Amino acid sequence: MSRAAAAPEVARLRQAGDEPRIVAIPGDGVGPEVVAATRRVLDAAMARQHLSLNWREITVGGCAIDAYGVAIRDEDLAIADTADALLLGAVGGPKWSDPAAAVRPEQALLTLRTRYELFANLRPVSILPELIAHSPLKSERLHGVDMLMVRELTGGLYFGTPSGESADDSGRHAIDTLPYHEDEIRRVAHVAFESARARRRLVTSVDKANVLATSRLWRTVVSEVGQEYPDVRLEHRLVDSTAMLLVTQPSLFDVILTENLFGDILSDEAAVLAGSLGLLPSASLGSRRTAHGLFGLYEPIHGSAPDIAGTNSANPIGTILSGAMLARESLGLPEVAAAIEQAVAAVIRGGARTADLLPAGDSPAAGSASGLTLVGTREAADLIVAQLLGA
Ligand code: IPM
Ligand code: MG
């Protein structure tokens, strides 16, 4: 913490008096609670380095539909444009999920992904030793699980045209289209190989090349990119058997590289390994750079959890760890990121647990025999902040 020992980016920021700009997007359901918790943790981690952040907040998702009739307004996009990074809680909920609705909260997310060409979605999955018993999988299958899902995020079925529903004399039809251009595959493949270099140097590329033309192109292009990384092992697997291996032998994987829809499905499956969706962070990155680093959108992988919204019981850790990824990728501050990650691990080691991390019906009071303490969203953040500030 001494000023003399500051890392280069920390020193530069202090000298420039330059506050990175973060736009918070609390969104719907539990989003506002987990974002509020994360803002406090990020501010504390920055304060340790005598640094601060410039926060703004915008209304996006179902709450924006209620207030303005659209999932995200142009003036709010203009505010997001000025940010070094976006921190999002969650958007959506049953209130806005009528299939006939003309506007949907999720449109805002897709707008943000395409507007900033956030083509690489990074979802790390690892398991804290204290939480192994909480996973639905047998503990012996979980040792050594440490993977990074790299999901292509701006192509494929989510954005292909034509897409829509129509009707004729024979009945109703609907169509979605799955396109991929080699450039879209190549750029996300580079992200996967670069990430693997900092890890165990294995890339598993996942496709359905036995059926889909896009998957055969995917396989060819990923193999070509792989030639540029002779130090990284590349394997190709089909998506159906990968889904099985993820729960039978999850420690086989290091970096998993896959297209948009397969990545959507497999990343939720992989998230189950950690014991709770509430624990896992994500970063969506492209190639846009700001003065501080790579621009990104950071969010927990869980959704808006409307059933527990407003009850101070959501697990904030997935969002807090997304804040750590934000510090690392978008602010160039790995020491801030590591401090947050260590503080989270210390609080879990100390026995504090939000409700999702306790066996159903179990609500141990402080000092109970299990050594675990039930805490709320705010209290979990209090403990992490106290850990960071050495209180
Ligand atoms: C995710 C979510 C989104 C997606 C939805 C909310 C549009 O499931 O980030 O994984 O499908 O990409
Ligand atoms: Mg999803």
Tab-separated table of C-alpha atoms and ligand atoms in Angstrom:
chain	number	residue	atom	x	y	z
A	1	MET	CA	0.000	0.000	0.000
A	2	SER	CA	2.955	2.340	0.192
A	3	ARG	CA	3.070	5.040	-2.442
A	4	ALA	CA	6.707	4.306	-3.230
A	5	ALA	CA	5.944	0.719	-4.208
A	6	ALA	CA	3.011	1.516	-6.492
A	7	ALA	CA	2.689	-0.495	-9.696
A	8	PRO	CA	3.000	1.565	-12.914
A	9	GLU	CA	-0.709	1.969	-13.689
A	10	VAL	CA	-1.482	2.820	-10.051
A	11	ALA	CA	1.233	5.467	-10.051
A	12	ARG	CA	0.086	6.880	-13.392
A	13	LEU	CA	-3.524	7.152	-12.236
A	14	ARG	CA	-2.542	8.851	-8.985
A	15	GLN	CA	-0.347	11.342	-10.751
A	16	ALA	CA	-2.881	12.159	-13.445
A	17	GLY	CA	-5.619	12.495	-10.825
A	18	ASP	CA	-7.538	10.607	-13.454
A	19	GLU	CA	-10.645	8.769	-12.289
A	20	PRO	CA	-11.717	5.870	-14.488
A	21	ARG	CA	-15.375	6.207	-15.469
A	22	ILE	CA	-17.629	3.316	-14.619
A	23	VAL	CA	-21.268	3.240	-15.636
A	24	ALA	CA	-23.397	1.119	-13.302
A	25	ILE	CA	-26.447	-0.613	-14.747
A	26	PRO	CA	-28.345	-2.046	-11.765
A	27	GLY	CA	-31.250	-3.289	-13.932
A	28	ASP	CA	-34.010	-5.494	-12.564
A	29	GLY	CA	-34.715	-7.970	-9.760
A	30	VAL	CA	-31.696	-8.455	-7.521
A	31	GLY	CA	-29.532	-6.384	-9.893
A	32	PRO	CA	-29.659	-3.164	-7.824
A	33	GLU	CA	-28.646	-5.014	-4.637
A	34	VAL	CA	-25.664	-6.852	-6.108
A	35	VAL	CA	-24.470	-3.767	-7.994
A	36	ALA	CA	-24.676	-1.604	-4.849
A	37	ALA	CA	-22.622	-4.225	-2.984
A	38	THR	CA	-20.033	-4.321	-5.769
A	39	ARG	CA	-19.689	-0.548	-5.963
A	40	ARG	CA	-18.751	-0.487	-2.286
A	41	VAL	CA	-16.220	-3.275	-2.728
A	42	LEU	CA	-14.617	-1.700	-5.813
A	43	ASP	CA	-14.440	1.695	-4.094
A	44	ALA	CA	-12.744	0.097	-1.071
A	45	ALA	CA	-10.255	-1.818	-3.225
A	46	MET	CA	-9.401	1.386	-5.097
A	47	ALA	CA	-9.148	3.387	-1.858
A	48	ARG	CA	-6.496	0.948	-0.634
A	49	GLN	CA	-4.383	2.194	-3.522
A	50	HIS	CA	-5.379	5.844	-2.885
A	51	LEU	CA	-7.447	5.761	-6.065
A	52	SER	CA	-11.092	6.416	-6.822
A	53	LEU	CA	-13.678	5.809	-9.521
A	54	ASN	CA	-16.121	8.139	-11.238
A	55	TRP	CA	-19.511	6.383	-11.143
A	56	ARG	CA	-22.649	7.123	-13.138
A	57	GLU	CA	-25.795	5.056	-13.225
A	58	ILE	CA	-28.301	4.415	-16.012
A	59	THR	CA	-31.767	2.824	-16.073
A	60	VAL	CA	-31.785	-0.200	-18.365
A	61	GLY	CA	-33.956	-3.307	-18.840
A	62	GLY	CA	-37.482	-3.906	-17.556
A	63	CYS	CA	-37.257	-0.837	-15.314
A	64	ALA	CA	-36.509	1.278	-18.417
A	65	ILE	CA	-39.483	-0.281	-20.245
A	66	ASP	CA	-41.692	0.699	-17.304
A	67	ALA	CA	-40.276	4.221	-17.101
A	68	TYR	CA	-39.681	5.084	-20.756
A	69	GLY	CA	-41.211	2.350	-22.921
A	70	VAL	CA	-37.834	1.148	-24.267
A	71	ALA	CA	-35.224	-1.258	-22.869
A	72	ILE	CA	-32.483	1.358	-23.196
A	73	ARG	CA	-32.720	5.021	-24.223
A	74	ASP	CA	-30.372	6.783	-26.628
A	75	GLU	CA	-29.304	9.263	-23.950
A	76	ASP	CA	-28.343	6.399	-21.667
A	77	LEU	CA	-26.361	4.769	-24.471
A	78	ALA	CA	-24.586	8.108	-24.874
A	79	ILE	CA	-23.604	7.956	-21.183
A	80	ALA	CA	-22.408	4.363	-21.595
A	81	ASP	CA	-20.296	5.550	-24.546
A	82	THR	CA	-18.230	7.711	-22.179
A	83	ALA	CA	-17.372	4.831	-19.832
A	84	ASP	CA	-14.197	2.824	-19.419
A	85	ALA	CA	-16.358	-0.094	-18.319
A	86	LEU	CA	-19.966	-1.040	-17.634
A	87	LEU	CA	-21.036	-2.957	-14.525
A	88	LEU	CA	-24.402	-4.650	-14.938
A	89	GLY	CA	-26.552	-6.471	-12.366
A	90	ALA	CA	-29.291	-8.262	-14.298
A	91	VAL	CA	-32.120	-7.457	-16.671
A	92	GLY	CA	-35.483	-9.147	-17.169
A	93	GLY	CA	-38.186	-10.873	-15.175
A	94	PRO	CA	-41.614	-12.438	-15.546
A	95	LYS	CA	-43.286	-9.038	-15.670
A	96	TRP	CA	-41.758	-8.396	-19.097
A	97	SER	CA	-41.585	-11.917	-20.516
A	98	ASP	CA	-44.854	-12.137	-22.457
A	99	PRO	CA	-43.842	-13.758	-25.796
A	100	ALA	CA	-46.095	-11.269	-27.622
A	101	ALA	CA	-44.401	-8.205	-26.070
A	102	ALA	CA	-42.888	-5.795	-28.587
A	103	VAL	CA	-40.097	-4.690	-26.238
A	104	ARG	CA	-38.057	-6.977	-23.981
A	105	PRO	CA	-35.460	-6.149	-21.320
A	106	GLU	CA	-32.939	-8.529	-22.941
A	107	GLN	CA	-32.878	-6.311	-26.039
A	108	ALA	CA	-30.831	-3.819	-24.036
A	109	LEU	CA	-28.167	-6.428	-23.366
A	110	LEU	CA	-27.995	-7.422	-27.014
A	111	THR	CA	-27.824	-3.720	-27.983
A	112	LEU	CA	-24.871	-3.156	-25.642
A	113	ARG	CA	-23.070	-6.262	-26.933
A	114	THR	CA	-23.394	-5.207	-30.575
A	115	ARG	CA	-22.878	-1.456	-30.056
A	116	TYR	CA	-19.438	-2.061	-28.540
A	117	GLU	CA	-18.726	-5.247	-30.546
A	118	LEU	CA	-18.199	-7.234	-27.369
A	119	PHE	CA	-17.481	-10.428	-29.250
A	120	ALA	CA	-15.736	-12.395	-26.501
A	121	ASN	CA	-17.589	-13.454	-23.378
A	122	LEU	CA	-15.265	-14.801	-20.682
A	123	ARG	CA	-16.743	-16.937	-17.935
A	124	PRO	CA	-14.221	-18.451	-15.527
A	125	VAL	CA	-15.356	-21.378	-13.385
A	126	SER	CA	-13.289	-22.475	-10.422
A	127	ILE	CA	-14.259	-23.810	-7.034
A	128	LEU	CA	-13.186	-22.581	-3.639
A	129	PRO	CA	-12.180	-25.619	-1.532
A	130	GLU	CA	-14.636	-24.625	1.228
A	131	LEU	CA	-17.520	-24.857	-1.233
A	132	ILE	CA	-16.740	-28.211	-2.846
A	133	ALA	CA	-19.201	-30.020	-0.563
A	134	HIS	CA	-21.915	-27.610	-1.641
A	135	SER	CA	-21.688	-28.566	-5.331
A	136	PRO	CA	-24.300	-31.030	-6.627
A	137	LEU	CA	-21.438	-33.106	-8.058
A	138	LYS	CA	-19.475	-35.664	-6.068
A	139	SER	CA	-16.476	-33.916	-4.558
A	140	GLU	CA	-13.931	-36.300	-6.144
A	141	ARG	CA	-15.042	-35.062	-9.576
A	142	LEU	CA	-14.392	-31.453	-8.648
A	143	HIS	CA	-10.748	-31.509	-7.668
A	144	GLY	CA	-8.711	-29.529	-10.156
A	145	VAL	CA	-11.707	-27.863	-11.796
A	146	ASP	CA	-10.502	-24.555	-13.182
A	147	MET	CA	-11.854	-23.595	-16.577
A	148	LEU	CA	-12.494	-20.524	-18.660
A	149	MET	CA	-15.405	-20.509	-21.068
A	150	VAL	CA	-14.789	-18.233	-24.057
A	151	ARG	CA	-18.112	-17.738	-25.799
A	152	GLU	CA	-18.523	-15.903	-29.119
A	153	LEU	CA	-21.075	-13.222	-28.275
A	154	THR	CA	-22.035	-11.105	-31.266
A	155	GLY	CA	-22.671	-13.635	-34.028
A	156	GLY	CA	-24.563	-16.805	-34.766
A	157	LEU	CA	-28.219	-17.507	-34.098
A	158	TYR	CA	-28.681	-14.510	-31.826
A	159	PHE	CA	-28.187	-12.027	-34.637
A	160	GLY	CA	-28.672	-13.943	-37.914
A	161	THR	CA	-31.321	-12.825	-40.394
A	162	PRO	CA	-33.899	-13.758	-41.448
A	163	SER	CA	-35.393	-14.251	-38.019
A	164	GLY	CA	-39.057	-14.084	-37.126
A	165	GLU	CA	-42.468	-15.633	-37.258
A	166	SER	CA	-44.965	-15.667	-40.098
A	167	ALA	CA	-48.125	-17.489	-41.076
A	168	ASP	CA	-49.678	-18.750	-44.268
A	169	ASP	CA	-52.486	-21.137	-45.222
A	170	SER	CA	-50.528	-24.131	-43.919
A	171	GLY	CA	-50.007	-22.641	-40.452
A	172	ARG	CA	-47.408	-20.666	-38.487
A	173	HIS	CA	-43.657	-20.756	-39.199
A	174	ALA	CA	-40.674	-19.319	-37.422
A	175	ILE	CA	-37.086	-19.044	-38.531
A	176	ASP	CA	-33.731	-18.155	-37.010
A	177	THR	CA	-30.510	-18.122	-38.992
A	178	LEU	CA	-27.048	-19.276	-37.912
A	179	PRO	CA	-24.353	-17.385	-39.849
A	180	TYR	CA	-20.629	-17.133	-39.097
A	181	HIS	CA	-17.926	-15.325	-41.035
A	182	GLU	CA	-14.387	-16.587	-40.705
A	183	ASP	CA	-13.256	-13.223	-39.256
A	184	GLU	CA	-15.759	-13.549	-36.400
A	185	ILE	CA	-14.384	-16.989	-35.598
A	186	ARG	CA	-10.760	-15.947	-35.901
A	187	ARG	CA	-10.916	-12.989	-33.527
A	188	VAL	CA	-12.575	-14.919	-30.700
A	189	ALA	CA	-10.230	-17.870	-31.274
A	190	HIS	CA	-7.280	-15.536	-30.679
A	191	VAL	CA	-8.806	-14.531	-27.336
A	192	ALA	CA	-9.070	-18.206	-26.354
A	193	PHE	CA	-5.494	-19.057	-27.336
A	194	GLU	CA	-4.083	-15.952	-25.647
A	195	SER	CA	-6.022	-16.817	-22.479
A	196	ALA	CA	-4.751	-20.397	-22.585
A	197	ARG	CA	-1.165	-19.124	-22.646
A	198	ALA	CA	-1.695	-17.620	-19.213
A	199	ARG	CA	-3.282	-20.871	-17.969
A	200	ARG	CA	-2.723	-24.602	-18.645
A	201	ARG	CA	-2.281	-24.204	-22.425
A	202	LEU	CA	-5.200	-26.313	-23.593
A	203	VAL	CA	-8.004	-25.049	-25.830
A	204	THR	CA	-11.073	-27.255	-26.321
A	205	SER	CA	-13.065	-25.942	-29.276
A	206	VAL	CA	-16.681	-27.073	-29.167
A	207	ASP	CA	-18.914	-27.396	-32.225
A	208	LYS	CA	-21.397	-29.629	-34.032
A	209	ALA	CA	-19.219	-30.252	-37.087
A	210	ASN	CA	-20.888	-33.597	-37.808
A	211	VAL	CA	-24.082	-31.715	-38.747
A	212	LEU	CA	-23.620	-27.959	-39.174
A	213	ALA	CA	-21.757	-26.136	-41.955
A	214	THR	CA	-20.994	-23.229	-39.608
A	215	SER	CA	-19.363	-25.694	-37.219
A	216	ARG	CA	-17.167	-27.112	-39.979
A	217	LEU	CA	-15.983	-23.579	-40.829
A	218	TRP	CA	-15.521	-22.977	-37.096
A	219	ARG	CA	-13.312	-26.075	-36.800
A	220	THR	CA	-11.203	-25.145	-39.846
A	221	VAL	CA	-10.623	-21.551	-38.775
A	222	VAL	CA	-9.870	-22.451	-35.142
A	223	SER	CA	-7.305	-25.018	-36.372
A	224	GLU	CA	-5.695	-22.340	-38.568
A	225	VAL	CA	-5.449	-19.936	-35.639
A	226	GLY	CA	-4.085	-22.780	-33.513
A	227	GLN	CA	-1.073	-23.052	-35.861
A	228	GLU	CA	-0.004	-19.635	-34.576
A	229	TYR	CA	0.087	-21.013	-31.014
A	230	PRO	CA	2.286	-24.137	-31.210
A	231	ASP	CA	2.715	-23.980	-27.419
A	232	VAL	CA	-1.044	-24.429	-26.855
A	233	ARG	CA	-2.706	-27.803	-27.330
A	234	LEU	CA	-5.937	-27.685	-29.337
A	235	GLU	CA	-8.662	-30.314	-29.260
A	236	HIS	CA	-12.034	-30.311	-31.001
A	237	ARG	CA	-15.100	-31.800	-29.358
A	238	LEU	CA	-18.745	-32.084	-30.286
A	239	VAL	CA	-21.162	-30.104	-28.168
A	240	ASP	CA	-23.347	-33.026	-27.055
A	241	SER	CA	-20.519	-35.107	-25.620
A	242	THR	CA	-18.941	-31.969	-24.142
A	243	ALA	CA	-22.164	-31.357	-22.219
A	244	MET	CA	-21.721	-34.821	-20.741
A	245	LEU	CA	-18.007	-34.449	-19.961
A	246	LEU	CA	-18.639	-31.159	-18.178
A	247	VAL	CA	-20.419	-33.031	-15.423
A	248	THR	CA	-18.545	-36.327	-15.542
A	249	GLN	CA	-14.928	-35.124	-15.926
A	250	PRO	CA	-14.932	-31.341	-15.585
A	251	SER	CA	-11.261	-31.153	-14.623
A	252	LEU	CA	-10.362	-32.157	-18.211
A	253	PHE	CA	-11.019	-28.626	-19.394
A	254	ASP	CA	-8.872	-25.523	-19.376
A	255	VAL	CA	-10.168	-23.047	-21.989
A	256	ILE	CA	-13.417	-23.937	-23.755
A	257	LEU	CA	-13.992	-21.984	-26.972
A	258	THR	CA	-17.422	-22.069	-28.560
A	259	GLU	CA	-20.064	-20.205	-30.553
A	260	ASN	CA	-22.824	-18.053	-29.140
A	261	LEU	CA	-25.714	-20.429	-28.440
A	262	PHE	CA	-23.587	-23.438	-27.433
A	263	GLY	CA	-21.686	-21.106	-25.094
A	264	ASP	CA	-24.906	-19.795	-23.574
A	265	ILE	CA	-25.992	-23.325	-22.705
A	266	LEU	CA	-22.640	-24.813	-21.694
A	267	SER	CA	-21.696	-21.872	-19.491
A	268	ASP	CA	-24.820	-22.279	-17.355
A	269	GLU	CA	-24.071	-25.990	-17.116
A	270	ALA	CA	-20.457	-25.345	-16.095
A	271	ALA	CA	-21.618	-22.784	-13.541
A	272	VAL	CA	-23.475	-25.474	-11.617
A	273	LEU	CA	-20.133	-27.075	-10.746
A	274	ALA	CA	-19.263	-24.189	-8.442
A	275	GLY	CA	-22.248	-24.895	-6.237
A	276	SER	CA	-24.192	-21.709	-6.916
A	277	LEU	CA	-24.832	-19.548	-9.957
A	278	GLY	CA	-24.463	-16.649	-7.551
A	279	LEU	CA	-20.698	-17.049	-7.380
A	280	LEU	CA	-19.675	-16.658	-10.979
A	281	PRO	CA	-18.523	-13.569	-12.843
A	282	SER	CA	-18.263	-12.708	-16.510
A	283	ALA	CA	-16.614	-10.193	-18.778
A	284	SER	CA	-17.663	-9.288	-22.312
A	285	LEU	CA	-14.813	-7.771	-24.271
A	286	GLY	CA	-14.105	-6.548	-27.778
A	287	SER	CA	-11.276	-4.512	-29.197
A	288	ARG	CA	-12.372	-1.012	-28.155
A	289	ARG	CA	-9.742	0.562	-25.904
A	290	THR	CA	-9.994	3.507	-23.550
A	291	ALA	CA	-7.210	5.449	-21.841
A	292	HIS	CA	-7.231	2.791	-19.106
A	293	GLY	CA	-7.539	-0.548	-20.852
A	294	LEU	CA	-9.913	-2.712	-22.829
A	295	PHE	CA	-13.514	-1.499	-22.644
A	296	GLY	CA	-15.813	-4.178	-21.240
A	297	LEU	CA	-19.227	-5.079	-19.890
A	298	TYR	CA	-19.095	-6.997	-16.609
A	299	GLU	CA	-21.960	-8.913	-15.053
A	300	PRO	CA	-22.631	-11.925	-12.868
A	301	ILE	CA	-23.823	-14.935	-14.810
A	302	HIS	CA	-26.991	-15.276	-12.733
A	303	GLY	CA	-30.215	-13.579	-13.785
A	304	SER	CA	-32.538	-11.152	-12.034
A	305	ALA	CA	-33.879	-13.742	-9.508
A	306	PRO	CA	-37.210	-11.889	-9.093
A	307	ASP	CA	-38.357	-14.310	-6.368
A	308	ILE	CA	-35.765	-12.937	-3.931
A	309	ALA	CA	-35.504	-9.357	-5.239
A	310	GLY	CA	-35.483	-6.729	-2.510
A	311	THR	CA	-34.914	-9.243	0.296
A	312	ASN	CA	-31.183	-8.592	0.849
A	313	SER	CA	-30.516	-12.298	0.270
A	314	ALA	CA	-28.905	-12.451	-3.188
A	315	ASN	CA	-25.302	-13.590	-3.303
A	316	PRO	CA	-23.250	-10.556	-4.421
A	317	ILE	CA	-20.053	-12.532	-5.038
A	318	GLY	CA	-20.634	-13.160	-8.777
A	319	THR	CA	-20.968	-9.408	-9.310
A	320	ILE	CA	-18.098	-8.571	-6.966
A	321	LEU	CA	-15.802	-10.971	-8.845
A	322	SER	CA	-17.019	-9.355	-12.087
A	323	GLY	CA	-15.802	-6.105	-10.531
A	324	ALA	CA	-12.397	-7.750	-10.033
A	325	MET	CA	-12.346	-8.723	-13.727
A	326	LEU	CA	-13.257	-5.109	-14.534
A	327	ALA	CA	-10.259	-3.826	-12.568
A	328	ARG	CA	-7.945	-6.273	-14.303
A	329	GLU	CA	-9.144	-5.946	-17.914
A	330	SER	CA	-10.576	-2.444	-18.199
A	331	LEU	CA	-8.489	-0.512	-15.657
A	332	GLY	CA	-5.138	-2.280	-15.965
A	333	LEU	CA	-5.105	-2.778	-12.175
A	334	PRO	CA	-4.316	-6.452	-11.482
A	335	GLU	CA	-3.392	-5.656	-7.873
A	336	VAL	CA	-6.888	-4.255	-7.244
A	337	ALA	CA	-8.427	-7.340	-8.864
A	338	ALA	CA	-6.299	-9.730	-6.819
A	339	ALA	CA	-7.105	-7.897	-3.577
A	340	ILE	CA	-10.836	-8.288	-4.250
A	341	GLU	CA	-10.477	-11.978	-5.107
A	342	GLN	CA	-8.429	-12.611	-1.968
A	343	ALA	CA	-10.915	-10.732	0.207
A	344	VAL	CA	-13.793	-12.829	-1.190
A	345	ALA	CA	-11.888	-16.066	-0.548
A	346	ALA	CA	-11.047	-14.944	3.004
A	347	VAL	CA	-14.675	-14.151	3.801
A	348	ILE	CA	-15.782	-17.570	2.521
A	349	ARG	CA	-13.010	-19.210	4.566
A	350	GLY	CA	-14.310	-17.305	7.584
A	351	GLY	CA	-17.654	-19.117	7.232
A	352	ALA	CA	-19.980	-16.336	6.006
A	353	ARG	CA	-22.578	-17.701	3.576
A	354	THR	CA	-25.474	-16.163	1.693
A	355	ALA	CA	-28.587	-18.355	1.627
A	356	ASP	CA	-27.756	-19.971	-1.750
A	357	LEU	CA	-24.602	-21.463	-0.188
A	358	LEU	CA	-26.340	-23.169	2.716
A	359	PRO	CA	-28.207	-26.452	2.630
A	360	ALA	CA	-31.944	-25.793	2.147
A	361	GLY	CA	-33.676	-24.886	5.390
A	362	ASP	CA	-30.412	-24.330	7.240
A	363	SER	CA	-29.937	-20.855	8.698
A	364	PRO	CA	-27.146	-21.025	11.238
A	365	ALA	CA	-26.774	-18.076	13.549
A	366	ALA	CA	-23.343	-16.656	14.263
A	367	GLY	CA	-21.235	-19.059	16.282
A	368	SER	CA	-23.296	-22.135	15.406
A	369	ALA	CA	-21.638	-25.556	15.483
A	370	SER	CA	-21.194	-25.718	11.709
A	371	GLY	CA	-18.941	-22.660	11.859
A	372	LEU	CA	-21.068	-21.087	9.127
A	373	THR	CA	-22.974	-17.824	9.428
A	374	LEU	CA	-25.920	-16.808	7.284
A	375	VAL	CA	-25.370	-13.307	5.909
A	376	GLY	CA	-27.363	-11.036	3.639
A	377	THR	CA	-26.202	-9.255	0.481
A	378	ARG	CA	-25.184	-6.091	2.339
A	379	GLU	CA	-23.485	-7.945	5.186
A	380	ALA	CA	-21.479	-10.083	2.741
A	381	ALA	CA	-20.268	-6.864	1.123
A	382	ASP	CA	-19.517	-5.342	4.574
A	383	LEU	CA	-17.273	-8.300	5.380
A	384	ILE	CA	-15.444	-8.100	2.046
A	385	VAL	CA	-14.959	-4.334	2.439
A	386	ALA	CA	-13.667	-4.819	6.007
A	387	GLN	CA	-11.245	-7.452	4.723
A	388	LEU	CA	-9.984	-5.048	2.045
A	389	LEU	CA	-9.546	-2.182	4.459
A	390	GLY	CA	-7.867	-4.426	7.007
A	391	ALA	CA	-10.543	-3.584	9.588
B	1	IPM	C1	-26.536	-14.771	-20.876
B	1	IPM	C2	-28.034	-14.628	-20.914
B	1	IPM	C3	-28.395	-13.834	-22.158
B	1	IPM	C4	-27.917	-14.626	-23.357
B	1	IPM	C5	-29.877	-13.459	-22.301
B	1	IPM	C6	-30.388	-12.734	-21.082
B	1	IPM	C7	-30.126	-12.662	-23.550
B	1	IPM	O1	-28.658	-15.865	-20.892
B	1	IPM	O2	-25.846	-13.731	-20.808
B	1	IPM	O3	-26.040	-15.892	-20.905
B	1	IPM	O4	-28.608	-15.538	-23.808
B	1	IPM	O5	-26.828	-14.338	-23.850
B	2	MG	MG	-27.322	-17.471	-20.594
